[in-house]
mmCIF file with all atom_site columns, C-alpha atoms in Angstrom:
data_model
loop_
_atom_site.group_PDB
_atom_site.id
_atom_site.type_symbol
_atom_site.label_atom_id
_atom_site.label_alt_id
_atom_site.label_comp_id
_atom_site.label_asym_id
_atom_site.label_entity_id
_atom_site.label_seq_id
_atom_site.pdbx_PDB_ins_code
_atom_site.Cartn_x
_atom_site.Cartn_y
_atom_site.Cartn_z
_atom_site.occupancy
_atom_site.B_iso_or_equiv
_atom_site.pdbx_formal_charge
_atom_site.auth_seq_id
_atom_site.auth_comp_id
_atom_site.auth_asym_id
_atom_site.auth_atom_id
_atom_site.pdbx_PDB_model_num
ATOM 1   C CA . MET A 1 1   ? 7.781  50.501 -0.003  1.00 77.00 ? 1   MET A CA 1
ATOM 2   C CA . ILE A 1 2   ? 7.752  54.125 0.772   1.00 77.00 ? 2   ILE A CA 1
ATOM 3   C CA . ILE A 1 3   ? 10.697 54.814 2.956   1.00 80.00 ? 3   ILE A CA 1
ATOM 4   C CA . LYS A 1 4   ? 9.729  57.523 6.178   1.00 84.00 ? 4   LYS A CA 1
ATOM 5   C CA . LYS A 1 5   ? 12.624 58.507 7.925   1.00 91.00 ? 5   LYS A CA 1
ATOM 6   C CA . PRO A 1 6   ? 11.425 59.685 11.619  1.00 92.00 ? 6   PRO A CA 1
ATOM 7   C CA . GLU A 1 7   ? 11.631 63.181 12.978  1.00 92.00 ? 7   GLU A CA 1
ATOM 8   C CA . ASN A 1 8   ? 14.783 62.580 14.825  1.00 93.00 ? 8   ASN A CA 1
ATOM 9   C CA . PHE A 1 9   ? 16.454 60.239 12.071  1.00 96.00 ? 9   PHE A CA 1
ATOM 10  C CA . ASP A 1 10  ? 19.382 62.640 12.104  1.00 95.00 ? 10  ASP A CA 1
ATOM 11  C CA . GLU A 1 11  ? 20.296 62.809 15.393  1.00 96.00 ? 11  GLU A CA 1
ATOM 12  C CA . ARG A 1 12  ? 19.610 58.872 15.618  1.00 95.00 ? 12  ARG A CA 1
ATOM 13  C CA . ILE A 1 13  ? 22.517 58.342 12.421  1.00 96.00 ? 13  ILE A CA 1
ATOM 14  C CA . GLU A 1 14  ? 24.479 61.105 14.233  1.00 95.00 ? 14  GLU A CA 1
ATOM 15  C CA . GLN A 1 15  ? 25.087 59.247 17.829  1.00 96.00 ? 15  GLN A CA 1
ATOM 16  C CA . PHE A 1 16  ? 24.590 56.343 16.235  1.00 96.00 ? 16  PHE A CA 1
ATOM 17  C CA . GLY A 1 17  ? 28.259 56.944 14.458  1.00 94.00 ? 17  GLY A CA 1
ATOM 18  C CA . LYS A 1 18  ? 29.315 57.851 17.832  1.00 94.00 ? 18  LYS A CA 1
ATOM 19  C CA . CYS A 1 19  ? 28.916 55.025 18.266  1.00 93.00 ? 19  CYS A CA 1
ATOM 20  C CA . LEU A 1 20  ? 30.775 53.523 16.314  1.00 93.00 ? 20  LEU A CA 1
ATOM 21  C CA . GLU A 1 21  ? 33.783 55.625 16.690  1.00 92.00 ? 21  GLU A CA 1
ATOM 22  C CA . LYS A 1 22  ? 33.795 54.672 20.068  1.00 92.00 ? 22  LYS A CA 1
ATOM 23  C CA . PHE A 1 23  ? 33.340 51.236 19.356  1.00 91.00 ? 23  PHE A CA 1
ATOM 24  C CA . ASN A 1 24  ? 35.877 51.344 16.328  1.00 89.00 ? 24  ASN A CA 1
ATOM 25  C CA . LYS A 1 25  ? 39.019 52.495 18.632  1.00 88.00 ? 25  LYS A CA 1
ATOM 26  C CA . ILE A 1 26  ? 38.785 49.604 20.597  1.00 90.00 ? 26  ILE A CA 1
ATOM 27  C CA . HIS A 1 27  ? 37.669 46.311 18.976  1.00 88.00 ? 27  HIS A CA 1
ATOM 28  C CA . SER A 1 28  ? 37.640 47.396 15.066  1.00 86.00 ? 28  SER A CA 1
ATOM 29  C CA . ILE A 1 29  ? 34.272 46.550 14.153  1.00 87.00 ? 29  ILE A CA 1
ATOM 30  C CA . THR A 1 30  ? 33.965 48.566 10.973  1.00 88.00 ? 30  THR A CA 1
ATOM 31  C CA . ASN A 1 31  ? 36.421 50.765 8.527   1.00 84.00 ? 31  ASN A CA 1
ATOM 32  C CA . TYR A 1 32  ? 33.571 52.780 7.021   1.00 78.00 ? 32  TYR A CA 1
ATOM 33  C CA . ASN A 1 33  ? 34.415 55.778 8.365   1.00 73.00 ? 33  ASN A CA 1
ATOM 34  C CA . ASP A 1 34  ? 31.498 57.524 5.716   1.00 81.00 ? 34  ASP A CA 1
ATOM 35  C CA . LEU A 1 35  ? 28.275 56.630 6.683   1.00 90.00 ? 35  LEU A CA 1
ATOM 36  C CA . SER A 1 36  ? 26.319 58.590 4.444   1.00 92.00 ? 36  SER A CA 1
ATOM 37  C CA . ALA A 1 37  ? 26.633 55.512 1.879   1.00 91.00 ? 37  ALA A CA 1
ATOM 38  C CA . VAL A 1 38  ? 25.978 53.007 4.393   1.00 93.00 ? 38  VAL A CA 1
ATOM 39  C CA . ILE A 1 39  ? 22.406 54.255 4.511   1.00 94.00 ? 39  ILE A CA 1
ATOM 40  C CA . GLU A 1 40  ? 22.176 55.056 1.638   1.00 93.00 ? 40  GLU A CA 1
ATOM 41  C CA . ASP A 1 41  ? 22.898 51.084 1.066   1.00 93.00 ? 41  ASP A CA 1
ATOM 42  C CA . SER A 1 42  ? 20.752 50.476 3.748   1.00 95.00 ? 42  SER A CA 1
ATOM 43  C CA . LEU A 1 43  ? 17.403 51.800 2.900   1.00 95.00 ? 43  LEU A CA 1
ATOM 44  C CA . GLU A 1 44  ? 17.346 50.855 -0.582  1.00 94.00 ? 44  GLU A CA 1
ATOM 45  C CA . GLY A 1 45  ? 16.620 47.520 -0.417  1.00 93.00 ? 45  GLY A CA 1
ATOM 46  C CA . LEU A 1 46  ? 13.217 48.909 1.369   1.00 92.00 ? 46  LEU A CA 1
ATOM 47  C CA . LYS A 1 47  ? 12.050 50.158 -1.843  1.00 91.00 ? 47  LYS A CA 1
ATOM 48  C CA . PHE A 1 48  ? 12.070 46.585 -2.496  1.00 92.00 ? 48  PHE A CA 1
ATOM 49  C CA . ILE A 1 49  ? 9.583  44.809 0.450   1.00 93.00 ? 49  ILE A CA 1
ATOM 50  C CA . THR A 1 50  ? 5.438  46.045 -0.470  1.00 90.00 ? 50  THR A CA 1
ATOM 51  C CA . GLU A 1 51  ? 4.258  44.286 2.750   1.00 92.00 ? 51  GLU A CA 1
ATOM 52  C CA . MET A 1 52  ? 5.640  45.636 6.024   1.00 93.00 ? 52  MET A CA 1
ATOM 53  C CA . PRO A 1 53  ? 7.221  43.659 8.387   1.00 97.00 ? 53  PRO A CA 1
ATOM 54  C CA . LYS A 1 54  ? 6.329  42.542 11.506  1.00 98.00 ? 54  LYS A CA 1
ATOM 55  C CA . VAL A 1 55  ? 8.815  40.179 12.446  1.00 98.00 ? 55  VAL A CA 1
ATOM 56  C CA . ALA A 1 56  ? 12.439 40.708 10.566  1.00 98.00 ? 56  ALA A CA 1
ATOM 57  C CA . ILE A 1 57  ? 15.619 39.031 10.869  1.00 98.00 ? 57  ILE A CA 1
ATOM 58  C CA . ASP A 1 58  ? 19.499 39.851 9.675   1.00 98.00 ? 58  ASP A CA 1
ATOM 59  C CA . ILE A 1 59  ? 21.567 37.600 9.272   1.00 98.00 ? 59  ILE A CA 1
ATOM 60  C CA . GLY A 1 60  ? 25.030 37.680 10.230  1.00 97.00 ? 60  GLY A CA 1
ATOM 61  C CA . SER A 1 61  ? 24.594 41.515 11.044  1.00 97.00 ? 61  SER A CA 1
ATOM 62  C CA . GLY A 1 62  ? 28.579 43.217 11.983  1.00 95.00 ? 62  GLY A CA 1
ATOM 63  C CA . ALA A 1 63  ? 27.955 47.029 12.431  1.00 95.00 ? 63  ALA A CA 1
ATOM 64  C CA . GLY A 1 64  ? 24.377 46.245 11.557  1.00 96.00 ? 64  GLY A CA 1
ATOM 65  C CA . PHE A 1 65  ? 24.194 47.307 8.471   1.00 95.00 ? 65  PHE A CA 1
ATOM 66  C CA . PRO A 1 66  ? 21.597 47.440 6.941   1.00 97.00 ? 66  PRO A CA 1
ATOM 67  C CA . ALA A 1 67  ? 19.636 46.548 9.744   1.00 97.00 ? 67  ALA A CA 1
ATOM 68  C CA . ILE A 1 68  ? 20.230 49.160 12.572  1.00 97.00 ? 68  ILE A CA 1
ATOM 69  C CA . PHE A 1 69  ? 19.010 51.862 10.087  1.00 97.00 ? 69  PHE A CA 1
ATOM 70  C CA . LEU A 1 70  ? 15.514 49.475 8.738   1.00 97.00 ? 70  LEU A CA 1
ATOM 71  C CA . ALA A 1 71  ? 15.393 49.005 12.445  1.00 97.00 ? 71  ALA A CA 1
ATOM 72  C CA . MET A 1 72  ? 14.624 52.902 12.613  1.00 97.00 ? 72  MET A CA 1
ATOM 73  C CA . VAL A 1 73  ? 12.448 53.140 9.704   1.00 96.00 ? 73  VAL A CA 1
ATOM 74  C CA . LEU A 1 74  ? 10.262 50.379 10.954  1.00 95.00 ? 74  LEU A CA 1
ATOM 75  C CA . PRO A 1 75  ? 9.826  50.882 14.445  1.00 94.00 ? 75  PRO A CA 1
ATOM 76  C CA . TYR A 1 76  ? 7.326  48.420 14.420  1.00 95.00 ? 76  TYR A CA 1
ATOM 77  C CA . THR A 1 77  ? 8.871  45.937 13.132  1.00 97.00 ? 77  THR A CA 1
ATOM 78  C CA . LYS A 1 78  ? 10.191 43.380 15.489  1.00 98.00 ? 78  LYS A CA 1
ATOM 79  C CA . TRP A 1 79  ? 14.091 42.999 14.346  1.00 98.00 ? 79  TRP A CA 1
ATOM 80  C CA . HIS A 1 80  ? 16.439 39.984 15.332  1.00 98.00 ? 80  HIS A CA 1
ATOM 81  C CA . LEU A 1 81  ? 19.850 40.435 15.120  1.00 98.00 ? 81  LEU A CA 1
ATOM 82  C CA . PHE A 1 82  ? 21.844 37.677 14.166  1.00 98.00 ? 82  PHE A CA 1
ATOM 83  C CA . GLU A 1 83  ? 25.988 38.389 15.108  1.00 98.00 ? 83  GLU A CA 1
ATOM 84  C CA . PRO A 1 84  ? 28.227 35.123 15.770  1.00 97.00 ? 84  PRO A CA 1
ATOM 85  C CA . ASN A 1 85  ? 31.220 37.045 16.676  1.00 96.00 ? 85  ASN A CA 1
ATOM 86  C CA . THR A 1 86  ? 30.653 38.690 20.288  1.00 97.00 ? 86  THR A CA 1
ATOM 87  C CA . LYS A 1 87  ? 32.666 41.792 19.613  1.00 96.00 ? 87  LYS A CA 1
ATOM 88  C CA . LYS A 1 88  ? 30.185 42.996 16.551  1.00 96.00 ? 88  LYS A CA 1
ATOM 89  C CA . ALA A 1 89  ? 27.399 42.073 19.192  1.00 97.00 ? 89  ALA A CA 1
ATOM 90  C CA . ALA A 1 90  ? 28.531 43.445 22.105  1.00 96.00 ? 90  ALA A CA 1
ATOM 91  C CA . PHE A 1 91  ? 28.987 46.647 19.449  1.00 97.00 ? 91  PHE A CA 1
ATOM 92  C CA . LEU A 1 92  ? 25.822 46.049 18.707  1.00 98.00 ? 92  LEU A CA 1
ATOM 93  C CA . THR A 1 93  ? 23.915 45.934 22.170  1.00 98.00 ? 93  THR A CA 1
ATOM 94  C CA . TYR A 1 94  ? 25.880 48.631 22.438  1.00 96.00 ? 94  TYR A CA 1
ATOM 95  C CA . ALA A 1 95  ? 24.253 50.722 19.808  1.00 97.00 ? 95  ALA A CA 1
ATOM 96  C CA . LYS A 1 96  ? 21.159 49.406 20.275  1.00 98.00 ? 96  LYS A CA 1
ATOM 97  C CA . VAL A 1 97  ? 20.601 50.464 23.933  1.00 97.00 ? 97  VAL A CA 1
ATOM 98  C CA . ASN A 1 98  ? 21.865 54.023 23.392  1.00 96.00 ? 98  ASN A CA 1
ATOM 99  C CA . LEU A 1 99  ? 19.751 54.896 20.265  1.00 96.00 ? 99  LEU A CA 1
ATOM 100 C CA . LYS A 1 100 ? 17.123 53.290 22.946  1.00 96.00 ? 100 LYS A CA 1
ATOM 101 C CA . LEU A 1 101 ? 15.966 50.507 19.839  1.00 97.00 ? 101 LEU A CA 1
ATOM 102 C CA . LYS A 1 102 ? 12.919 48.354 21.338  1.00 97.00 ? 102 LYS A CA 1
ATOM 103 C CA . ASN A 1 103 ? 12.465 46.474 18.473  1.00 98.00 ? 103 ASN A CA 1
ATOM 104 C CA . ILE A 1 104 ? 15.791 44.802 18.185  1.00 98.00 ? 104 ILE A CA 1
ATOM 105 C CA . ILE A 1 105 ? 17.049 41.917 19.784  1.00 98.00 ? 105 ILE A CA 1
ATOM 106 C CA . ILE A 1 106 ? 20.535 40.899 19.573  1.00 98.00 ? 106 ILE A CA 1
ATOM 107 C CA . HIS A 1 107 ? 20.809 37.252 19.279  1.00 98.00 ? 107 HIS A CA 1
ATOM 108 C CA . ASN A 1 108 ? 25.156 36.709 19.824  1.00 98.00 ? 108 ASN A CA 1
ATOM 109 C CA . THR A 1 109 ? 24.688 33.494 17.925  1.00 98.00 ? 109 THR A CA 1
ATOM 110 C CA . LYS A 1 110 ? 24.136 31.536 14.588  1.00 97.00 ? 110 LYS A CA 1
ATOM 111 C CA . ILE A 1 111 ? 20.997 31.364 13.707  1.00 98.00 ? 111 ILE A CA 1
ATOM 112 C CA . GLU A 1 112 ? 21.322 27.768 12.457  1.00 96.00 ? 112 GLU A CA 1
ATOM 113 C CA . ASN A 1 113 ? 22.024 27.548 16.316  1.00 97.00 ? 113 ASN A CA 1
ATOM 114 C CA . GLU A 1 114 ? 18.561 28.718 17.428  1.00 97.00 ? 114 GLU A CA 1
ATOM 115 C CA . THR A 1 115 ? 15.382 28.028 17.601  1.00 97.00 ? 115 THR A CA 1
ATOM 116 C CA . PRO A 1 116 ? 13.686 28.379 14.328  1.00 98.00 ? 116 PRO A CA 1
ATOM 117 C CA . PHE A 1 117 ? 10.508 30.868 14.278  1.00 98.00 ? 117 PHE A CA 1
ATOM 118 C CA . ILE A 1 118 ? 8.524  32.707 11.327  1.00 98.00 ? 118 ILE A CA 1
ATOM 119 C CA . ALA A 1 119 ? 9.863  36.250 9.908   1.00 98.00 ? 119 ALA A CA 1
ATOM 120 C CA . ASP A 1 120 ? 8.329  38.041 7.279   1.00 98.00 ? 120 ASP A CA 1
ATOM 121 C CA . LEU A 1 121 ? 11.424 39.189 6.203   1.00 98.00 ? 121 LEU A CA 1
ATOM 122 C CA . ILE A 1 122 ? 15.042 37.538 6.464   1.00 98.00 ? 122 ILE A CA 1
ATOM 123 C CA . THR A 1 123 ? 18.718 40.395 5.228   1.00 98.00 ? 123 THR A CA 1
ATOM 124 C CA . SER A 1 124 ? 21.439 39.711 4.880   1.00 97.00 ? 124 SER A CA 1
ATOM 125 C CA . ARG A 1 125 ? 24.235 41.631 3.571   1.00 95.00 ? 125 ARG A CA 1
ATOM 126 C CA . ALA A 1 126 ? 27.652 40.289 1.711   1.00 81.00 ? 126 ALA A CA 1
ATOM 127 C CA . VAL A 1 127 ? 27.809 37.603 4.357   1.00 88.00 ? 127 VAL A CA 1
ATOM 128 C CA . MET A 1 128 ? 27.667 33.904 2.047   1.00 93.00 ? 128 MET A CA 1
ATOM 129 C CA . LYS A 1 129 ? 25.701 33.366 -1.260  1.00 94.00 ? 129 LYS A CA 1
ATOM 130 C CA . VAL A 1 130 ? 22.335 32.806 -1.519  1.00 95.00 ? 130 VAL A CA 1
ATOM 131 C CA . PRO A 1 131 ? 21.505 29.050 -1.467  1.00 95.00 ? 131 PRO A CA 1
ATOM 132 C CA . ASP A 1 132 ? 23.715 29.378 2.021   1.00 95.00 ? 132 ASP A CA 1
ATOM 133 C CA . LEU A 1 133 ? 21.813 31.694 3.296   1.00 96.00 ? 133 LEU A CA 1
ATOM 134 C CA . ILE A 1 134 ? 18.943 30.590 2.269   1.00 96.00 ? 134 ILE A CA 1
ATOM 135 C CA . LYS A 1 135 ? 19.958 26.381 3.574   1.00 96.00 ? 135 LYS A CA 1
ATOM 136 C CA . ILE A 1 136 ? 20.677 28.267 7.156   1.00 97.00 ? 136 ILE A CA 1
ATOM 137 C CA . SER A 1 137 ? 17.684 29.789 7.197   1.00 97.00 ? 137 SER A CA 1
ATOM 138 C CA . HIS A 1 138 ? 15.803 26.359 6.939   1.00 97.00 ? 138 HIS A CA 1
ATOM 139 C CA . GLY A 1 139 ? 12.652 26.946 10.159  1.00 98.00 ? 139 GLY A CA 1
ATOM 140 C CA . PHE A 1 140 ? 12.972 30.560 9.763   1.00 98.00 ? 140 PHE A CA 1
ATOM 141 C CA . PHE A 1 141 ? 10.778 31.220 6.580   1.00 98.00 ? 141 PHE A CA 1
ATOM 142 C CA . ASP A 1 142 ? 7.672  30.031 5.104   1.00 98.00 ? 142 ASP A CA 1
ATOM 143 C CA . THR A 1 143 ? 5.829  30.709 2.090   1.00 97.00 ? 143 THR A CA 1
ATOM 144 C CA . HIS A 1 144 ? 4.749  34.086 2.883   1.00 97.00 ? 144 HIS A CA 1
ATOM 145 C CA . THR A 1 145 ? 8.696  35.252 3.770   1.00 98.00 ? 145 THR A CA 1
ATOM 146 C CA . LYS A 1 146 ? 10.778 37.607 2.252   1.00 97.00 ? 146 LYS A CA 1
ATOM 147 C CA . PHE A 1 147 ? 14.801 37.429 1.638   1.00 98.00 ? 147 PHE A CA 1
ATOM 148 C CA . LEU A 1 148 ? 16.407 40.596 1.185   1.00 97.00 ? 148 LEU A CA 1
ATOM 149 C CA . PHE A 1 149 ? 20.009 40.385 -0.235  1.00 97.00 ? 149 PHE A CA 1
ATOM 150 C CA . TYR A 1 150 ? 22.459 42.637 -0.093  1.00 97.00 ? 150 TYR A CA 1
ATOM 151 C CA . LYS A 1 151 ? 24.870 41.576 -2.757  1.00 96.00 ? 151 LYS A CA 1
ATOM 152 C CA . GLY A 1 152 ? 27.574 41.932 -5.360  1.00 92.00 ? 152 GLY A CA 1
ATOM 153 C CA . SER A 1 153 ? 27.637 41.713 -9.130  1.00 90.00 ? 153 SER A CA 1
ATOM 154 C CA . ASN A 1 154 ? 28.486 38.726 -8.901  1.00 92.00 ? 154 ASN A CA 1
ATOM 155 C CA . VAL A 1 155 ? 24.541 37.621 -7.160  1.00 94.00 ? 155 VAL A CA 1
ATOM 156 C CA . LYS A 1 156 ? 23.206 36.329 -10.776 1.00 91.00 ? 156 LYS A CA 1
ATOM 157 C CA . ASP A 1 157 ? 25.862 33.599 -10.864 1.00 92.00 ? 157 ASP A CA 1
ATOM 158 C CA . GLU A 1 158 ? 25.063 33.120 -6.794  1.00 92.00 ? 158 GLU A CA 1
ATOM 159 C CA . LEU A 1 159 ? 21.448 32.452 -7.437  1.00 93.00 ? 159 LEU A CA 1
ATOM 160 C CA . GLY A 1 160 ? 21.907 29.039 -9.699  1.00 86.00 ? 160 GLY A CA 1
ATOM 161 C CA . ASN A 1 161 ? 18.832 27.424 -10.285 1.00 90.00 ? 161 ASN A CA 1
ATOM 162 C CA . LEU A 1 162 ? 17.333 29.661 -7.453  1.00 94.00 ? 162 LEU A CA 1
ATOM 163 C CA . LYS A 1 163 ? 13.962 32.668 -8.629  1.00 94.00 ? 163 LYS A CA 1
ATOM 164 C CA . ALA A 1 164 ? 14.791 35.400 -6.868  1.00 96.00 ? 164 ALA A CA 1
ATOM 165 C CA . GLU A 1 165 ? 14.396 40.327 -8.697  1.00 95.00 ? 165 GLU A CA 1
ATOM 166 C CA . ILE A 1 166 ? 17.366 41.605 -9.018  1.00 96.00 ? 166 ILE A CA 1
ATOM 167 C CA . PHE A 1 167 ? 17.256 45.006 -8.231  1.00 95.00 ? 167 PHE A CA 1
ATOM 168 C CA . GLU A 1 168 ? 20.225 47.433 -9.261  1.00 92.00 ? 168 GLU A CA 1
ATOM 169 C CA . ASN A 1 169 ? 21.276 51.194 -7.274  1.00 88.00 ? 169 ASN A CA 1
ATOM 170 C CA . ASN A 1 170 ? 24.955 51.442 -8.424  1.00 82.00 ? 170 ASN A CA 1
ATOM 171 C CA . MET A 1 171 ? 27.636 49.298 -6.965  1.00 85.00 ? 171 MET A CA 1
ATOM 172 C CA . ARG A 1 172 ? 25.765 47.466 -5.549  1.00 93.00 ? 172 ARG A CA 1
ATOM 173 C CA . LYS A 1 173 ? 22.732 44.597 -6.160  1.00 95.00 ? 173 LYS A CA 1
ATOM 174 C CA . TYR A 1 174 ? 19.804 43.772 -4.501  1.00 96.00 ? 174 TYR A CA 1
ATOM 175 C CA . ALA A 1 175 ? 18.279 40.191 -4.370  1.00 96.00 ? 175 ALA A CA 1
ATOM 176 C CA . LEU A 1 176 ? 14.566 39.572 -3.829  1.00 97.00 ? 176 LEU A CA 1
ATOM 177 C CA . LEU A 1 177 ? 13.283 36.580 -3.141  1.00 97.00 ? 177 LEU A CA 1
ATOM 178 C CA . LYS A 1 178 ? 9.913  34.865 -2.223  1.00 96.00 ? 178 LYS A CA 1
ATOM 179 C CA . GLY A 1 179 ? 9.191  31.824 0.072   1.00 96.00 ? 179 GLY A CA 1
ATOM 180 C CA . ASN A 1 180 ? 7.334  29.968 -1.819  1.00 94.00 ? 180 ASN A CA 1
ATOM 181 C CA . ASP A 1 181 ? 10.269 30.009 -4.606  1.00 93.00 ? 181 ASP A CA 1
ATOM 182 C CA . VAL A 1 182 ? 12.457 28.816 -2.273  1.00 91.00 ? 182 VAL A CA 1
ATOM 183 C CA . CYS A 1 183 ? 10.173 26.114 -0.358  1.00 83.00 ? 183 CYS A CA 1
#
């Protein structure tokens, strides 16, 4: 997918940085000081998605990487961010409101505690092993769903018998799985 950043992307990133800095002083959400690498990493994953998702899920959204940045460049995708940590979910809500991201819904719960619905895309960044992510996503995907997991060097070991395409960018490994391969 060709990534087109909206005109106000840099301004929104600056605003996101201010939100993160403000929240981090009190709640220690993340230790990233330079957002540019995190943004590049988040957006890089879209290169491997061929169709625009209508509904997307991010599992364990934390400080919003990659979901906040993906929601900025995919404004017509409805994003469901699942974050069970109340402080992090509060930050995500704060960022959503400040950035006026109307295409995001924050779920302050684990995905497995929510009523299932089918997503076109499911993402996650360094939350848990791939088979466990697939397991907790049961009911949220069908044969057409794509999974884009932001992983590290052990991704091939994590996959086991699961079929996935692995893409690399610097130290990041992106695992792309298709719903019909995990159903």
